[in-house]
Amino acid sequence: MNRLTIRARLTLVYGGLFLLAGLLLLGVTYVLLYQRLSGNAIISGTVSGLPPGVAAPPPDGQLFVRQIRDDITTDTRQTLIVQGGIALAVIAAAATAFGWLIAGRLLQPLHQVTATARRIANAPDRGLHERIALPGPHDEVKELADTFDLMLARLDHAFDGQRRFIANASHELRTPLTLNRTLLEVAVDPEDASPELRQLGRTLLAVNARHEQLIDGLLLLARSEREVTDRSFVDLADIVEHVAAQLSRPSGSSRLPPGKAAVDSAPQEAPTTGNAVLLERLVHNLVENGVRHNLPDGGWVHVSCGTRPDGTVALTVSNTGPVVPRYEIPRLFEPFRRLGPERVAAGVPGAGLGLSIVGAVARAHGGRVRAEPRDGGGLVVTVILPIAPPDS
C-alpha cells in the first residue's frame, strides 16, 4: 500500500467505499424482501395475504400453493443476489474509473508543484528564479504552492547575496594583495639589499602568493557553483594531454615539488559539452591534488578518460599516497577541509579548495564526482559528465 501513488490510493478509497455502500444497500434490500415474502406464509392452515374476495383453496391445494410460494421466494432471492451483484460490480467498476479520473483532476496542481521542484533541482541556479504562481481558489493546495514560492524567493535572495559577497570580497582583497606583491618585489630587488631582507621578502612573497591562490579559488568556486548555460564542444582527451604535459614539466607549476610524482596519462576520446576553462580547471585541480598529496619520496599520478556504455564520459585520476579512510572521503570535498598535514607534501600547502571546485564544476555541467581509496594508499577520483550530443 505504501508503494502506491496518492491517486491510486484515492481511487481505491473511492471504489472501496462505493462497493461497501452497495453491499450494504443490497443486504438491506435482501432482508426487506425476505421479510415481505415470508409474511405471505401459511398460517393456521390458511393462506394469508390472499386478495379480498378470493376463497382459500382446499387443504390439498394449500400444499401446492405453499410449494409454489416457496419456489417463487427462492427464485426471487436468487435473482436479487445474482443480478444485484452483477449490477453492483458494473457500477463499482464505473465508479472506480470515475474516481481515478477525478483524483487525477484534483491532484493536477500537485503535479505542477512537483514539476517545478524537479526543474529547480536539475537547474539549481537558474531554477531559483522560477515560481509556481498556482491559479485557482485559495485551498490547501494553493496554500502549499504559495508557501513553496515564498521559500524559493528567500533561497534565491540568500544565494544571490552569498555569491555577490564572495565575488565582491574576493575582488576587493585582490587589489591590496597585488599592491603588496609589487612593493615586495621592488623592495628585495636592489643589489644592496641585505640577505635578511631578501629572505624576509621571499617569505612574504610566498605568503602573498598563497593568499592570492586562496582568493582565486574563492572566485572560481563562486563562479562554478552556477549552472553552465553557454556550452560548447569539449574533448576531455585534449584537456588531459595538455594538463598532464604542463604538470609533468618541472616548471609547470611553482606550487608543486618538481620531480616528486610522475604524471602519466592515457586519454581516449571523451566528447562532452561545457565551459572549456572550467573543465580545464577541474582536470588541473585533480592532477595537482594527486601530485601534492602523494608519497614524500616520490610516487605517480595516472590520468585517463573515455566514454562509458551508459552514454556518459568519465575522467579518472588515481595516485599513490597515504592511506585515506573511506569514512573521511566526503570531508575532502568540503571547502577548507583537510585530513591533516601528513597528507600534504612538504612545502606545498594548498588552499583547501581544490576538490570543492572540482565538485562544483562537475555539478554545474550536470555531472557528479566520486572518490574511493586506492589499495595501498592514495585515491581514485572519477568524474562522470554527460556525453556530447551527436550534432554538437
PDB file of N, CA, C and O in Angstrom, residues 150-220:
ATOM      1  N   LEU A 150       7.276  31.303  -1.654  1.00  0.00           N
ATOM      2  CA  LEU A 150       7.945  32.146  -0.655  1.00  0.00           C
ATOM      3  C   LEU A 150       9.302  31.569  -0.280  1.00  0.00           C
ATOM      4  O   LEU A 150      10.287  32.312  -0.141  1.00  0.00           O
ATOM      5  N   MET A 151       9.379  30.262  -0.136  1.00  0.00           N
ATOM      6  CA  MET A 151      10.656  29.628   0.177  1.00  0.00           C
ATOM      7  C   MET A 151      11.656  29.819  -0.958  1.00  0.00           C
ATOM      8  O   MET A 151      12.843  30.099  -0.720  1.00  0.00           O
ATOM      9  N   LEU A 152      11.187  29.701  -2.214  1.00  0.00           N
ATOM     10  CA  LEU A 152      12.075  29.918  -3.356  1.00  0.00           C
ATOM     11  C   LEU A 152      12.599  31.344  -3.394  1.00  0.00           C
ATOM     12  O   LEU A 152      13.774  31.578  -3.711  1.00  0.00           O
ATOM     13  N   ALA A 153      11.727  32.301  -3.093  1.00  0.00           N
ATOM     14  CA  ALA A 153      12.160  33.700  -3.104  1.00  0.00           C
ATOM     15  C   ALA A 153      13.250  33.948  -2.068  1.00  0.00           C
ATOM     16  O   ALA A 153      14.248  34.627  -2.339  1.00  0.00           O
ATOM     17  N   ARG A 154      13.078  33.394  -0.884  1.00  0.00           N
ATOM     18  CA  ARG A 154      14.089  33.591   0.160  1.00  0.00           C
ATOM     19  C   ARG A 154      15.395  32.880  -0.193  1.00  0.00           C
ATOM     20  O   ARG A 154      16.495  33.411   0.038  1.00  0.00           O
ATOM     21  N   LEU A 155      15.307  31.654  -0.749  1.00  0.00           N
ATOM     22  CA  LEU A 155      16.524  30.947  -1.154  1.00  0.00           C
ATOM     23  C   LEU A 155      17.236  31.691  -2.280  1.00  0.00           C
ATOM     24  O   LEU A 155      18.468  31.793  -2.286  1.00  0.00           O
ATOM     25  N   ASP A 156      16.470  32.195  -3.228  1.00  0.00           N
ATOM     26  CA  ASP A 156      17.061  32.941  -4.336  1.00  0.00           C
ATOM     27  C   ASP A 156      17.802  34.170  -3.821  1.00  0.00           C
ATOM     28  O   ASP A 156      18.935  34.466  -4.240  1.00  0.00           O
ATOM     29  N   HIS A 157      17.167  34.881  -2.913  1.00  0.00           N
ATOM     30  CA  HIS A 157      17.811  36.072  -2.344  1.00  0.00           C
ATOM     31  C   HIS A 157      19.066  35.699  -1.558  1.00  0.00           C
ATOM     32  O   HIS A 157      20.096  36.380  -1.643  1.00  0.00           O
ATOM     33  N   ALA A 158      18.995  34.598  -0.804  1.00  0.00           N
ATOM     34  CA  ALA A 158      20.143  34.189   0.005  1.00  0.00           C
ATOM     35  C   ALA A 158      21.318  33.762  -0.874  1.00  0.00           C
ATOM     36  O   ALA A 158      22.474  34.147  -0.631  1.00  0.00           O
ATOM     37  N   PHE A 159      21.050  32.964  -1.919  1.00  0.00           N
ATOM     38  CA  PHE A 159      22.127  32.514  -2.796  1.00  0.00           C
ATOM     39  C   PHE A 159      22.734  33.672  -3.578  1.00  0.00           C
ATOM     40  O   PHE A 159      23.956  33.730  -3.765  1.00  0.00           O
ATOM     41  N   ASP A 160      21.894  34.590  -4.058  1.00  0.00           N
ATOM     42  CA  ASP A 160      22.435  35.747  -4.763  1.00  0.00           C
ATOM     43  C   ASP A 160      23.309  36.594  -3.847  1.00  0.00           C
ATOM     44  O   ASP A 160      24.382  37.069  -4.244  1.00  0.00           O
ATOM     45  N   GLY A 161      22.849  36.797  -2.618  1.00  0.00           N
ATOM     46  CA  GLY A 161      23.650  37.555  -1.673  1.00  0.00           C
ATOM     47  C   GLY A 161      24.969  36.878  -1.358  1.00  0.00           C
ATOM     48  O   GLY A 161      26.010  37.541  -1.234  1.00  0.00           O
ATOM     49  N   GLN A 162      24.939  35.551  -1.236  1.00  0.00           N
ATOM     50  CA  GLN A 162      26.178  34.826  -0.954  1.00  0.00           C
ATOM     51  C   GLN A 162      27.173  34.944  -2.106  1.00  0.00           C
ATOM     52  O   GLN A 162      28.366  35.193  -1.897  1.00  0.00           O
ATOM     53  N   ARG A 163      26.676  34.770  -3.343  1.00  0.00           N
ATOM     54  CA  ARG A 163      27.581  34.878  -4.483  1.00  0.00           C
ATOM     55  C   ARG A 163      28.137  36.289  -4.630  1.00  0.00           C
ATOM     56  O   ARG A 163      29.318  36.471  -4.940  1.00  0.00           O
ATOM     57  N   ARG A 164      27.284  37.287  -4.429  1.00  0.00           N
ATOM     58  CA  ARG A 164      27.773  38.668  -4.543  1.00  0.00           C
ATOM     59  C   ARG A 164      28.809  38.971  -3.472  1.00  0.00           C
ATOM     60  O   ARG A 164      29.813  39.647  -3.730  1.00  0.00           O
ATOM     61  N   PHE A 165      28.572  38.453  -2.255  1.00  0.00           N
ATOM     62  CA  PHE A 165      29.528  38.709  -1.182  1.00  0.00           C
ATOM     63  C   PHE A 165      30.886  38.082  -1.487  1.00  0.00           C
ATOM     64  O   PHE A 165      31.932  38.715  -1.326  1.00  0.00           O
ATOM     65  N   ILE A 166      30.877  36.826  -1.955  1.00  0.00           N
ATOM     66  CA  ILE A 166      32.148  36.149  -2.249  1.00  0.00           C
ATOM     67  C   ILE A 166      32.872  36.852  -3.387  1.00  0.00           C
ATOM     68  O   ILE A 166      34.090  37.097  -3.326  1.00  0.00           O
ATOM     69  N   ALA A 167      32.114  37.207  -4.433  1.00  0.00           N
ATOM     70  CA  ALA A 167      32.750  37.862  -5.568  1.00  0.00           C
ATOM     71  C   ALA A 167      33.299  39.230  -5.187  1.00  0.00           C
ATOM     72  O   ALA A 167      34.440  39.577  -5.531  1.00  0.00           O
ATOM     73  N   ASN A 168      32.507  40.028  -4.463  1.00  0.00           N
ATOM     74  CA  ASN A 168      32.956  41.370  -4.079  1.00  0.00           C
ATOM     75  C   ASN A 168      34.119  41.316  -3.101  1.00  0.00           C
ATOM     76  O   ASN A 168      35.091  42.066  -3.217  1.00  0.00           O
ATOM     77  N   ALA A 169      34.011  40.429  -2.105  1.00  0.00           N
ATOM     78  CA  ALA A 169      35.090  40.323  -1.121  1.00  0.00           C
ATOM     79  C   ALA A 169      36.386  39.858  -1.773  1.00  0.00           C
ATOM     80  O   ALA A 169      37.471  40.379  -1.487  1.00  0.00           O
ATOM     81  N   SER A 170      36.274  38.871  -2.673  1.00  0.00           N
ATOM     82  CA  SER A 170      37.476  38.383  -3.338  1.00  0.00           C
ATOM     83  C   SER A 170      38.095  39.462  -4.213  1.00  0.00           C
ATOM     84  O   SER A 170      39.324  39.628  -4.256  1.00  0.00           O
ATOM     85  N   HIS A 171      37.235  40.202  -4.914  1.00  0.00           N
ATOM     86  CA  HIS A 171      37.752  41.263  -5.779  1.00  0.00           C
ATOM     87  C   HIS A 171      38.430  42.368  -4.967  1.00  0.00           C
ATOM     88  O   HIS A 171      39.496  42.879  -5.341  1.00  0.00           O
ATOM     89  N   GLU A 172      37.832  42.745  -3.847  1.00  0.00           N
ATOM     90  CA  GLU A 172      38.410  43.796  -3.015  1.00  0.00           C
ATOM     91  C   GLU A 172      39.719  43.356  -2.380  1.00  0.00           C
ATOM     92  O   GLU A 172      40.607  44.177  -2.127  1.00  0.00           O
ATOM     93  N   LEU A 173      39.860  42.070  -2.107  1.00  0.00           N
ATOM     94  CA  LEU A 173      41.086  41.584  -1.482  1.00  0.00           C
ATOM     95  C   LEU A 173      42.216  41.403  -2.486  1.00  0.00           C
ATOM     96  O   LEU A 173      43.382  41.437  -2.101  1.00  0.00           O
ATOM     97  N   ARG A 174      41.893  41.208  -3.745  1.00  0.00           N
ATOM     98  CA  ARG A 174      42.951  41.001  -4.728  1.00  0.00           C
ATOM     99  C   ARG A 174      43.757  42.277  -4.975  1.00  0.00           C
ATOM    100  O   ARG A 174      44.963  42.216  -5.241  1.00  0.00           O
ATOM    101  N   THR A 175      43.102  43.414  -4.874  1.00  0.00           N
ATOM    102  CA  THR A 175      43.810  44.674  -5.138  1.00  0.00           C
ATOM    103  C   THR A 175      44.935  44.930  -4.146  1.00  0.00           C
ATOM    104  O   THR A 175      46.088  45.178  -4.552  1.00  0.00           O
ATOM    105  N   PRO A 176      44.706  44.884  -2.825  1.00  0.00           N
ATOM    106  CA  PRO A 176      45.840  45.105  -1.904  1.00  0.00           C
ATOM    107  C   PRO A 176      46.895  44.013  -1.985  1.00  0.00           C
ATOM    108  O   PRO A 176      48.090  44.299  -1.781  1.00  0.00           O
ATOM    109  N   LEU A 177      46.497  42.772  -2.307  1.00  0.00           N
ATOM    110  CA  LEU A 177      47.497  41.723  -2.444  1.00  0.00           C
ATOM    111  C   LEU A 177      48.398  41.969  -3.653  1.00  0.00           C
ATOM    112  O   LEU A 177      49.619  41.740  -3.594  1.00  0.00           O
ATOM    113  N   THR A 178      47.805  42.426  -4.737  1.00  0.00           N
ATOM    114  CA  THR A 178      48.622  42.752  -5.905  1.00  0.00           C
ATOM    115  C   THR A 178      49.585  43.896  -5.594  1.00  0.00           C
ATOM    116  O   THR A 178      50.764  43.881  -5.996  1.00  0.00           O
ATOM    117  N   LEU A 179      49.094  44.887  -4.866  1.00  0.00           N
ATOM    118  CA  LEU A 179      49.949  46.009  -4.458  1.00  0.00           C
ATOM    119  C   LEU A 179      51.067  45.542  -3.539  1.00  0.00           C
ATOM    120  O   LEU A 179      52.234  45.961  -3.678  1.00  0.00           O
ATOM    121  N   ASN A 180      50.745  44.658  -2.591  1.00  0.00           N
ATOM    122  CA  ASN A 180      51.772  44.127  -1.683  1.00  0.00           C
ATOM    123  C   ASN A 180      52.842  43.368  -2.459  1.00  0.00           C
ATOM    124  O   ASN A 180      54.050  43.495  -2.172  1.00  0.00           O
ATOM    125  N   ARG A 181      52.425  42.549  -3.436  1.00  0.00           N
ATOM    126  CA  ARG A 181      53.406  41.795  -4.205  1.00  0.00           C
ATOM    127  C   ARG A 181      54.349  42.735  -4.955  1.00  0.00           C
ATOM    128  O   ARG A 181      55.574  42.519  -5.008  1.00  0.00           O
ATOM    129  N   THR A 182      53.789  43.790  -5.539  1.00  0.00           N
ATOM    130  CA  THR A 182      54.628  44.745  -6.281  1.00  0.00           C
ATOM    131  C   THR A 182      55.629  45.437  -5.358  1.00  0.00           C
ATOM    132  O   THR A 182      56.825  45.576  -5.684  1.00  0.00           O
ATOM    133  N   LEU A 183      55.161  45.882  -4.190  1.00  0.00           N
ATOM    134  CA  LEU A 183      56.060  46.560  -3.251  1.00  0.00           C
ATOM    135  C   LEU A 183      57.152  45.623  -2.749  1.00  0.00           C
ATOM    136  O   LEU A 183      58.327  46.030  -2.594  1.00  0.00           O
ATOM    137  N   LEU A 184      56.802  44.375  -2.488  1.00  0.00           N
ATOM    138  CA  LEU A 184      57.812  43.422  -2.016  1.00  0.00           C
ATOM    139  C   LEU A 184      58.842  43.133  -3.101  1.00  0.00           C
ATOM    140  O   LEU A 184      60.046  43.014  -2.810  1.00  0.00           O
ATOM    141  N   GLU A 185      58.394  42.972  -4.333  1.00  0.00           N
ATOM    142  CA  GLU A 185      59.340  42.713  -5.416  1.00  0.00           C
ATOM    143  C   GLU A 185      60.289  43.893  -5.614  1.00  0.00           C
ATOM    144  O   GLU A 185      61.485  43.710  -5.881  1.00  0.00           O
ATOM    145  N   VAL A 186      59.770  45.112  -5.462  1.00  0.00           N
ATOM    146  CA  VAL A 186      60.635  46.296  -5.586  1.00  0.00           C
ATOM    147  C   VAL A 186      61.607  46.387  -4.415  1.00  0.00           C
ATOM    148  O   VAL A 186      62.785  46.768  -4.574  1.00  0.00           O
ATOM    149  N   ALA A 187      61.139  45.997  -3.205  1.00  0.00           N
ATOM    150  CA  ALA A 187      61.983  46.132  -2.016  1.00  0.00           C
ATOM    151  C   ALA A 187      63.150  45.166  -2.022  1.00  0.00           C
ATOM    152  O   ALA A 187      64.252  45.502  -1.552  1.00  0.00           O
ATOM    153  N   VAL A 188      62.947  43.956  -2.520  1.00  0.00           N
ATOM    154  CA  VAL A 188      64.017  42.960  -2.474  1.00  0.00           C
ATOM    155  C   VAL A 188      64.838  42.951  -3.754  1.00  0.00           C
ATOM    156  O   VAL A 188      65.804  42.182  -3.869  1.00  0.00           O
ATOM    157  N   ASP A 189      64.500  43.788  -4.713  1.00  0.00           N
ATOM    158  CA  ASP A 189      65.224  43.780  -5.986  1.00  0.00           C
ATOM    159  C   ASP A 189      66.578  44.472  -5.924  1.00  0.00           C
ATOM    160  O   ASP A 189      67.514  44.047  -6.599  1.00  0.00           O
ATOM    161  N   PRO A 190      66.733  45.554  -5.165  1.00  0.00           N
ATOM    162  CA  PRO A 190      68.042  46.245  -5.164  1.00  0.00           C
ATOM    163  C   PRO A 190      69.184  45.314  -4.779  1.00  0.00           C
ATOM    164  O   PRO A 190      69.028  44.426  -3.934  1.00  0.00           O
ATOM    165  N   GLU A 191      70.353  45.565  -5.410  1.00  0.00           N
ATOM    166  CA  GLU A 191      71.504  44.710  -5.153  1.00  0.00           C
ATOM    167  C   GLU A 191      72.080  44.924  -3.765  1.00  0.00           C
ATOM    168  O   GLU A 191      72.752  44.042  -3.224  1.00  0.00           O
ATOM    169  N   ASP A 192      71.843  46.102  -3.193  1.00  0.00           N
ATOM    170  CA  ASP A 192      72.410  46.367  -1.876  1.00  0.00           C
ATOM    171  C   ASP A 192      71.514  45.862  -0.750  1.00  0.00           C
ATOM    172  O   ASP A 192      71.772  46.154   0.422  1.00  0.00           O
ATOM    173  N   ALA A 193      70.432  45.129  -1.055  1.00  0.00           N
ATOM    174  CA  ALA A 193      69.570  44.597  -0.008  1.00  0.00           C
ATOM    175  C   ALA A 193      70.306  43.512   0.763  1.00  0.00           C
ATOM    176  O   ALA A 193      71.029  42.690   0.191  1.00  0.00           O
ATOM    177  N   SER A 194      70.108  43.516   2.053  1.00  0.00           N
ATOM    178  CA  SER A 194      70.792  42.538   2.904  1.00  0.00           C
ATOM    179  C   SER A 194      70.170  41.154   2.709  1.00  0.00           C
ATOM    180  O   SER A 194      69.018  41.031   2.287  1.00  0.00           O
ATOM    181  N   PRO A 195      70.936  40.087   3.035  1.00  0.00           N
ATOM    182  CA  PRO A 195      70.375  38.730   2.917  1.00  0.00           C
ATOM    183  C   PRO A 195      69.125  38.552   3.781  1.00  0.00           C
ATOM    184  O   PRO A 195      68.195  37.828   3.386  1.00  0.00           O
ATOM    185  N   GLU A 196      69.130  39.170   4.976  1.00  0.00           N
ATOM    186  CA  GLU A 196      67.952  39.039   5.834  1.00  0.00           C
ATOM    187  C   GLU A 196      66.723  39.665   5.178  1.00  0.00           C
ATOM    188  O   GLU A 196      65.614  39.115   5.234  1.00  0.00           O
ATOM    189  N   LEU A 197      66.930  40.824   4.530  1.00  0.00           N
ATOM    190  CA  LEU A 197      65.803  41.476   3.854  1.00  0.00           C
ATOM    191  C   LEU A 197      65.316  40.641   2.675  1.00  0.00           C
ATOM    192  O   LEU A 197      64.102  40.521   2.448  1.00  0.00           O
ATOM    193  N   ARG A 198      66.252  40.071   1.947  1.00  0.00           N
ATOM    194  CA  ARG A 198      65.851  39.227   0.817  1.00  0.00           C
ATOM    195  C   ARG A 198      65.071  38.000   1.294  1.00  0.00           C
ATOM    196  O   ARG A 198      64.074  37.611   0.695  1.00  0.00           O
ATOM    197  N   GLN A 199      65.529  37.375   2.378  1.00  0.00           N
ATOM    198  CA  GLN A 199      64.829  36.208   2.904  1.00  0.00           C
ATOM    199  C   GLN A 199      63.437  36.592   3.397  1.00  0.00           C
ATOM    200  O   GLN A 199      62.462  35.875   3.160  1.00  0.00           O
ATOM    201  N   LEU A 200      63.353  37.743   4.088  1.00  0.00           N
ATOM    202  CA  LEU A 200      62.037  38.200   4.544  1.00  0.00           C
ATOM    203  C   LEU A 200      61.127  38.491   3.361  1.00  0.00           C
ATOM    204  O   LEU A 200      59.935  38.166   3.381  1.00  0.00           O
ATOM    205  N   GLY A 201      61.691  39.110   2.317  1.00  0.00           N
ATOM    206  CA  GLY A 201      60.884  39.396   1.138  1.00  0.00           C
ATOM    207  C   GLY A 201      60.381  38.137   0.471  1.00  0.00           C
ATOM    208  O   GLY A 201      59.214  38.062   0.047  1.00  0.00           O
ATOM    209  N   ARG A 202      61.249  37.102   0.349  1.00  0.00           N
ATOM    210  CA  ARG A 202      60.811  35.855  -0.267  1.00  0.00           C
ATOM    211  C   ARG A 202      59.716  35.184   0.563  1.00  0.00           C
ATOM    212  O   ARG A 202      58.752  34.633   0.017  1.00  0.00           O
ATOM    213  N   THR A 203      59.852  35.261   1.888  1.00  0.00           N
ATOM    214  CA  THR A 203      58.824  34.668   2.751  1.00  0.00           C
ATOM    215  C   THR A 203      57.496  35.391   2.596  1.00  0.00           C
ATOM    216  O   THR A 203      56.425  34.765   2.477  1.00  0.00           O
ATOM    217  N   LEU A 204      57.554  36.715   2.596  1.00  0.00           N
ATOM    218  CA  LEU A 204      56.317  37.490   2.438  1.00  0.00           C
ATOM    219  C   LEU A 204      55.700  37.290   1.057  1.00  0.00           C
ATOM    220  O   LEU A 204      54.469  37.260   0.909  1.00  0.00           O
ATOM    221  N   LEU A 205      56.544  37.144   0.032  1.00  0.00           N
ATOM    222  CA  LEU A 205      56.015  36.884  -1.301  1.00  0.00           C
ATOM    223  C   LEU A 205      55.312  35.527  -1.364  1.00  0.00           C
ATOM    224  O   LEU A 205      54.288  35.374  -2.034  1.00  0.00           O
ATOM    225  N   ALA A 206      55.877  34.525  -0.654  1.00  0.00           N
ATOM    226  CA  ALA A 206      55.228  33.206  -0.620  1.00  0.00           C
ATOM    227  C   ALA A 206      53.877  33.280   0.085  1.00  0.00           C
ATOM    228  O   ALA A 206      52.888  32.679  -0.357  1.00  0.00           O
ATOM    229  N   VAL A 207      53.840  34.037   1.209  1.00  0.00           N
ATOM    230  CA  VAL A 207      52.565  34.206   1.916  1.00  0.00           C
ATOM    231  C   VAL A 207      51.558  34.952   1.043  1.00  0.00           C
ATOM    232  O   VAL A 207      50.376  34.603   0.973  1.00  0.00           O
ATOM    233  N   ASN A 208      52.044  35.977   0.352  1.00  0.00           N
ATOM    234  CA  ASN A 208      51.162  36.746  -0.522  1.00  0.00           C
ATOM    235  C   ASN A 208      50.629  35.881  -1.675  1.00  0.00           C
ATOM    236  O   ASN A 208      49.454  35.982  -2.052  1.00  0.00           O
ATOM    237  N   ALA A 209      51.510  35.022  -2.225  1.00  0.00           N
ATOM    238  CA  ALA A 209      51.077  34.132  -3.309  1.00  0.00           C
ATOM    239  C   ALA A 209      50.034  33.148  -2.830  1.00  0.00           C
ATOM    240  O   ALA A 209      49.082  32.815  -3.551  1.00  0.00           O
ATOM    241  N   ARG A 210      50.190  32.690  -1.597  1.00  0.00           N
ATOM    242  CA  ARG A 210      49.191  31.756  -1.046  1.00  0.00           C
ATOM    243  C   ARG A 210      47.846  32.458  -0.888  1.00  0.00           C
ATOM    244  O   ARG A 210      46.795  31.884  -1.174  1.00  0.00           O
ATOM    245  N   HIS A 211      47.869  33.696  -0.436  1.00  0.00           N
ATOM    246  CA  HIS A 211      46.608  34.438  -0.291  1.00  0.00           C
ATOM    247  C   HIS A 211      45.968  34.701  -1.656  1.00  0.00           C
ATOM    248  O   HIS A 211      44.735  34.624  -1.797  1.00  0.00           O
ATOM    249  N   GLU A 212      46.773  35.001  -2.655  1.00  0.00           N
ATOM    250  CA  GLU A 212      46.228  35.187  -3.996  1.00  0.00           C
ATOM    251  C   GLU A 212      45.616  33.890  -4.520  1.00  0.00           C
ATOM    252  O   GLU A 212      44.560  33.900  -5.173  1.00  0.00           O
ATOM    253  N   GLN A 213      46.288  32.783  -4.237  1.00  0.00           N
ATOM    254  CA  GLN A 213      45.746  31.499  -4.657  1.00  0.00           C
ATOM    255  C   GLN A 213      44.406  31.225  -3.986  1.00  0.00           C
ATOM    256  O   GLN A 213      43.456  30.731  -4.617  1.00  0.00           O
ATOM    257  N   LEU A 214      44.299  31.554  -2.703  1.00  0.00           N
ATOM    258  CA  LEU A 214      43.050  31.345  -1.980  1.00  0.00           C
ATOM    259  C   LEU A 214      41.920  32.184  -2.556  1.00  0.00           C
ATOM    260  O   LEU A 214      40.792  31.711  -2.760  1.00  0.00           O
ATOM    261  N   ILE A 215      42.212  33.440  -2.864  1.00  0.00           N
ATOM    262  CA  ILE A 215      41.176  34.334  -3.397  1.00  0.00           C
ATOM    263  C   ILE A 215      40.771  33.896  -4.804  1.00  0.00           C
ATOM    264  O   ILE A 215      39.578  33.913  -5.156  1.00  0.00           O
ATOM    265  N   ASP A 216      41.733  33.495  -5.619  1.00  0.00           N
ATOM    266  CA  ASP A 216      41.389  32.986  -6.944  1.00  0.00           C
ATOM    267  C   ASP A 216      40.501  31.753  -6.840  1.00  0.00           C
ATOM    268  O   ASP A 216      39.564  31.567  -7.638  1.00  0.00           O
ATOM    269  N   GLY A 217      40.782  30.895  -5.857  1.00  0.00           N
ATOM    270  CA  GLY A 217      39.944  29.726  -5.651  1.00  0.00           C
ATOM    271  C   GLY A 217      38.528  30.083  -5.244  1.00  0.00           C
ATOM    272  O   GLY A 217      37.550  29.464  -5.683  1.00  0.00           O
ATOM    273  N   LEU A 218      38.403  31.107  -4.375  1.00  0.00           N
ATOM    274  CA  LEU A 218      37.073  31.553  -3.964  1.00  0.00           C
ATOM    275  C   LEU A 218      36.283  32.110  -5.145  1.00  0.00           C
ATOM    276  O   LEU A 218      35.080  31.844  -5.297  1.00  0.00           O
ATOM    277  N   LEU A 219      36.961  32.891  -5.979  1.00  0.00           N
ATOM    278  CA  LEU A 219      36.287  33.423  -7.167  1.00  0.00           C
ATOM    279  C   LEU A 219      35.841  32.305  -8.102  1.00  0.00           C
ATOM    280  O   LEU A 219      34.721  32.312  -8.623  1.00  0.00           O
ATOM    281  N   LEU A 220      36.712  31.340  -8.314  1.00  0.00           N
ATOM    282  CA  LEU A 220      36.369  30.230  -9.192  1.00  0.00           C
ATOM    283  C   LEU A 220      35.252  29.389  -8.602  1.00  0.00           C
ATOM    284  O   LEU A 220      34.346  28.925  -9.310  1.00  0.00           O
TER     285      LEU A 220
END
